[in-house]
Coordinates of C-alpha atoms and ligand atoms in Angstrom, one line a residue:
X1 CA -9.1 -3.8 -10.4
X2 CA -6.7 -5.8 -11.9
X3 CA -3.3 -6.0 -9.8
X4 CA 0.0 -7.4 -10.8
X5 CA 2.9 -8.0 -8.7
X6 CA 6.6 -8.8 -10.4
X7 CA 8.8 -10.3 -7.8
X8 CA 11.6 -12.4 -7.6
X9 CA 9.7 -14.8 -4.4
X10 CA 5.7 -15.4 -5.3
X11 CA 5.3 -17.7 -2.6
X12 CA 6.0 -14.8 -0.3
X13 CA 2.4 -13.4 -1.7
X14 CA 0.4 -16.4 -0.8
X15 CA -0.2 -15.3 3.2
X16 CA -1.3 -12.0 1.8
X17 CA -3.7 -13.2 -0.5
X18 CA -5.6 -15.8 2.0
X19 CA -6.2 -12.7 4.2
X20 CA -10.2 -11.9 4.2
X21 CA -10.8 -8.3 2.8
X22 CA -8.1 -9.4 0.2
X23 CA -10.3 -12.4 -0.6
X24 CA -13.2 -10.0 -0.3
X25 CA -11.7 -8.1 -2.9
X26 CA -11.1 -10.5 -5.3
X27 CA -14.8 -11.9 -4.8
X28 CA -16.1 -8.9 -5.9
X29 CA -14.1 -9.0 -8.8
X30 CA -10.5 -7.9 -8.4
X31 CA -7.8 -10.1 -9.9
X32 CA -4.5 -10.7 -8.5
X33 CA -1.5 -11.7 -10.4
X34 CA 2.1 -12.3 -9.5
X35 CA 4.7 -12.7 -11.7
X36 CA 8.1 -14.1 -11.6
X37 CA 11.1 -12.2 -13.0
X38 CA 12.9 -15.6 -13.4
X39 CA 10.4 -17.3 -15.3
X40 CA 10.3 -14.7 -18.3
X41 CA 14.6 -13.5 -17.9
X42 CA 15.8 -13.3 -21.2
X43 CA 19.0 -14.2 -19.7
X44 CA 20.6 -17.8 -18.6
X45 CA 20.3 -19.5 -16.0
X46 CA 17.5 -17.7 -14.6
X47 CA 19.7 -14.6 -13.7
X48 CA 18.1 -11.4 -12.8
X49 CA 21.2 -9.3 -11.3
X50 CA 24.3 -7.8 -12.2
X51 CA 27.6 -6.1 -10.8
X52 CA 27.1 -2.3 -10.6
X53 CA 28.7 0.2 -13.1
X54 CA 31.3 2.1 -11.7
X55 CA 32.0 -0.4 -9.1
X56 CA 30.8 -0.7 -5.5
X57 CA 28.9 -3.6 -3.2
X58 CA 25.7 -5.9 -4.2
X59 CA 24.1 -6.3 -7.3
X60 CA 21.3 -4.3 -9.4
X61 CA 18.5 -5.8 -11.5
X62 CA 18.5 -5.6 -14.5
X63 CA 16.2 -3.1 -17.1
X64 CA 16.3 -6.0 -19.6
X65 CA 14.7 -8.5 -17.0
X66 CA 12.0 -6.1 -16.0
X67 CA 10.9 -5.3 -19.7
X68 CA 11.1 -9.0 -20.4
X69 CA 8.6 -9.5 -17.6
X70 CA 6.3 -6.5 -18.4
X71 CA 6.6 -7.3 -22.1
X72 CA 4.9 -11.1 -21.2
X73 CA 2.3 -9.2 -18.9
X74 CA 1.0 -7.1 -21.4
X75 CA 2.7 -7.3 -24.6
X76 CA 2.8 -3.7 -26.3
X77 CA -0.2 -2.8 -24.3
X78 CA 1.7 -1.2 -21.8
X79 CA 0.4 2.6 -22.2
X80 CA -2.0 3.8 -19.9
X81 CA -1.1 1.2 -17.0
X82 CA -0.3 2.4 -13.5
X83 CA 3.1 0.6 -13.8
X84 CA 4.8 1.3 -10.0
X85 CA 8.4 0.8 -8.5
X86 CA 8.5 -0.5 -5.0
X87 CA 11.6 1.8 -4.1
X88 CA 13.2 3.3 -0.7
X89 CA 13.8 6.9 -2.6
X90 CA 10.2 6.7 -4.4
X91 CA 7.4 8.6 -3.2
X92 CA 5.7 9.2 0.2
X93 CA 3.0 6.3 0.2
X94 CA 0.3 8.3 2.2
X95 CA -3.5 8.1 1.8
X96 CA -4.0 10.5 -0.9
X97 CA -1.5 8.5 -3.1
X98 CA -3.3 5.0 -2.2
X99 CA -6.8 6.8 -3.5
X100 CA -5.3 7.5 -6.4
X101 CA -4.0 3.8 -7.1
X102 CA -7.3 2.2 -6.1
X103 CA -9.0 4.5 -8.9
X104 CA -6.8 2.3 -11.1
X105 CA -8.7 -0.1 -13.1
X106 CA -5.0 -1.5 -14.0
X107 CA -2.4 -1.3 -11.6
X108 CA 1.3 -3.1 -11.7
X109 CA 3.7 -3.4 -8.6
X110 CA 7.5 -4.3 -9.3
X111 CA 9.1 -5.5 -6.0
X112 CA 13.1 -4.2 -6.3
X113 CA 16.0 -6.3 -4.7
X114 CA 19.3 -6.5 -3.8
X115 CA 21.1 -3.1 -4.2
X116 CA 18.8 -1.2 -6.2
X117 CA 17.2 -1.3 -9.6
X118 CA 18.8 -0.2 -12.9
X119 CA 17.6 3.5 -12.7
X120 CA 16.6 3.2 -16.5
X121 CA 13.5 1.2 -14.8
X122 CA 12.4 4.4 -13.0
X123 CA 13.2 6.5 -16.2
X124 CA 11.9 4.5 -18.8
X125 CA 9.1 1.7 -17.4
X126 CA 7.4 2.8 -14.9
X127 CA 4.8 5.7 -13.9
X128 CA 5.8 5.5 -10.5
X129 CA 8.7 5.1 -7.8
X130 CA 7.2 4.6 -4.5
X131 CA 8.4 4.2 -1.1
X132 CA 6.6 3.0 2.3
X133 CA 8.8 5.0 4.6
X134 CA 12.5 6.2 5.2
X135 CA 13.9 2.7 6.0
X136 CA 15.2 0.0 3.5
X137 CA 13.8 -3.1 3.5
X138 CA 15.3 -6.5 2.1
X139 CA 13.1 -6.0 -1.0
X140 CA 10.2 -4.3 -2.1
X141 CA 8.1 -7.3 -2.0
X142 CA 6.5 -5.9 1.9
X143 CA 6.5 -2.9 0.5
X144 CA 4.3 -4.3 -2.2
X145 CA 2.4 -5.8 0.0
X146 CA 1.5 -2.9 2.2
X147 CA 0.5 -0.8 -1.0
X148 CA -1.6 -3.9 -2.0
X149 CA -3.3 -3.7 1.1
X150 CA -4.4 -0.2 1.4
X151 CA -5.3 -0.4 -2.2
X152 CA -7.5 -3.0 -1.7
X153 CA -9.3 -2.1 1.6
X154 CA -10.4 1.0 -0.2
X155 CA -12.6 -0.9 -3.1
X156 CA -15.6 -1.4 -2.9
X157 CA -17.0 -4.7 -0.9
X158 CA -13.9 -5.8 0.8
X159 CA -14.5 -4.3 4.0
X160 CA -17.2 -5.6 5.9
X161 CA -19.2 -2.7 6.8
X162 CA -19.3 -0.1 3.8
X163 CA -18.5 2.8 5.0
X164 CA -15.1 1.9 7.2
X165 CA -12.4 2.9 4.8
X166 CA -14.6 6.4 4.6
X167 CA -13.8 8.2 7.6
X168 CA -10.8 6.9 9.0
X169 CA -7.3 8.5 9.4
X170 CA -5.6 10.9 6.5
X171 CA -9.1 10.2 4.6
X172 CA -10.7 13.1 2.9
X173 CA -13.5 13.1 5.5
X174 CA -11.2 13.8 8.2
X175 CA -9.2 16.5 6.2
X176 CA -6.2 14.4 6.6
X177 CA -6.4 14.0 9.9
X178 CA -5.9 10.5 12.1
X179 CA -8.7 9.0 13.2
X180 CA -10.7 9.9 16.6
X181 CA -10.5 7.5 19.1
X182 CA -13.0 4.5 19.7
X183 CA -14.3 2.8 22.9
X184 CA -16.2 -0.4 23.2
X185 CA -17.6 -2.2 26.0
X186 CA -17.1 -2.3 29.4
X187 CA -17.8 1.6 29.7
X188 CA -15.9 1.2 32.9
X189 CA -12.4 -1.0 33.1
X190 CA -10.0 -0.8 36.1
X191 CA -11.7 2.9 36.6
X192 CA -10.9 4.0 32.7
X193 CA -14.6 5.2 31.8
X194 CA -15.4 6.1 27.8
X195 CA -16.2 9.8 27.2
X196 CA -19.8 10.1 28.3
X197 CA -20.4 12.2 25.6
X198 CA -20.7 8.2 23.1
X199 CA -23.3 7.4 25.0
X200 CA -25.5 10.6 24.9
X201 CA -27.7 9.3 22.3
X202 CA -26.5 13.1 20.7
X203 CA -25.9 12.5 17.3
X204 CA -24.4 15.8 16.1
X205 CA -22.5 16.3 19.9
X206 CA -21.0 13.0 18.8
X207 CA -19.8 13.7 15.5
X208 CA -18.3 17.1 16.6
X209 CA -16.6 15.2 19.5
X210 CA -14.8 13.1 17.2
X211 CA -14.0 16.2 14.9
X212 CA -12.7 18.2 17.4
X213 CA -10.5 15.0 19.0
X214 CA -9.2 14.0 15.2
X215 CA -8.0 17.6 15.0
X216 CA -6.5 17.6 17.8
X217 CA -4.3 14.4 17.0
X218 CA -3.4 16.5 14.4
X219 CA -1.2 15.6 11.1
X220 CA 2.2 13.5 12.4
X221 CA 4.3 14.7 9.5
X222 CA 3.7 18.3 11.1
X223 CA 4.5 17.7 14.1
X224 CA 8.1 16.0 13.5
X225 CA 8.7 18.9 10.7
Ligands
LIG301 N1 12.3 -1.5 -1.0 C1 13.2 -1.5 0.0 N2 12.9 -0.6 0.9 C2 11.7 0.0 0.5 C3 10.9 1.0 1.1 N3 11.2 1.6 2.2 N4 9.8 1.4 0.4 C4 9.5 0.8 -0.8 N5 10.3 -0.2 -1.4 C5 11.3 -0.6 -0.7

């Protein structure tokens, strides 16, 4: 996968990428790009923002800076890109959505800030509007970030053991459901013992233990609806 991230603050991306199943990722052949909206602003001075039409607090980006900055990505080779808007009113980031992007062979991550984003952005440039929760954050670059992430984990190699981003919570293999819970050693702490039932040496007891406990956690979103 090729990933490209169009911020206002880089720097802010340089934790994320020395973290290992990132690395991992991009060793097996991912690349990671960031871009900054100031280097390629058709405007002076290196601005980015202006003052809201119609009046009111804070200051939008600007459509012209964000089609400058795709324009020097790709040129007119835009079409067919997964092109997505880090935005508080986007859409639900949940596990089926982050499938979806890491089938991507392209995918492009704008990072929104100060008040909000010239809404010809959403209309015009982008496939996408996407949000990682109810809650607005100073910018979408965390938001970025965390799509990045689960993206990332999902491909191929960038996990260490194969088959861990398989069967985990919301996946497929669970129906959507979290994840059952693990245990490790001791078997016995402070009088906690692990379910004796991990250490049968019964394969299919096991796997229907953790079925029946994942269901049981049941889907979140249903149980605050
Ligand atoms: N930018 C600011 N808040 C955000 C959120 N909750 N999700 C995505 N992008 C954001």
């Amino acid at each position: 996968m090729r990933l490209d991230v169009f911020t206002l603050f880089p720097p802010w991306f340089e934790w994320f990428e020395s973290q290992r199943h990132v690395r991992n990722a991009v060793a097996a052949g991912s690349e990671l790009r960031y871009h900054d909206l100031r280097a390629t602003t058709p405007l002076s001075a290196g601005q980015v923002d202006d003052s809201p039409y119609g009046g009111g607090a804070g200051m939008v980006m600007r459509v012209d800076v964000i089609d400058a900055a795709l324009q020097a990505a790709y040129g007119d080779a835009r079409t067919g890109r997964r092109i997505v808007l880090l935005t508080p009113s986007g859409r639900m980031l949940d596990d089926e959505l982050v499938t979806e992007l890491a089938a991507e062979p392209d995918l492009a991550l704008i990072c929104g800030r100060y008040e909000g984003v010239d809404e010809r952005v959403r209309d015009h440039l982008v496939t996408d509007a996407v949000s990682i929760g109810r809650y607005v954050l100073a910018g979408g670059e965390l938001a970025a970030m965390v799509v990045a992430d689960a993206v990332l984990r999902k491909i191929p190699g960038s996990l260490g053991h194969a088959d861990s981003a398989l069967e985990e919570s919301y996946s497929s293999a669970l129906e959507g459901d979290p994840e059952y819970p693990h245990y490790t050693r001791p078997p016995t702490y402070r009088g906690w013992d692990i379910p004796e039932v991990l250490v049968s040496g019964d394969h299919a007891k096991v796997r229907e233990w953790r079925r029946d406990r994942s269901r049981e956690r049941g889907d979140p979103r249903e149980e605050r609806a």
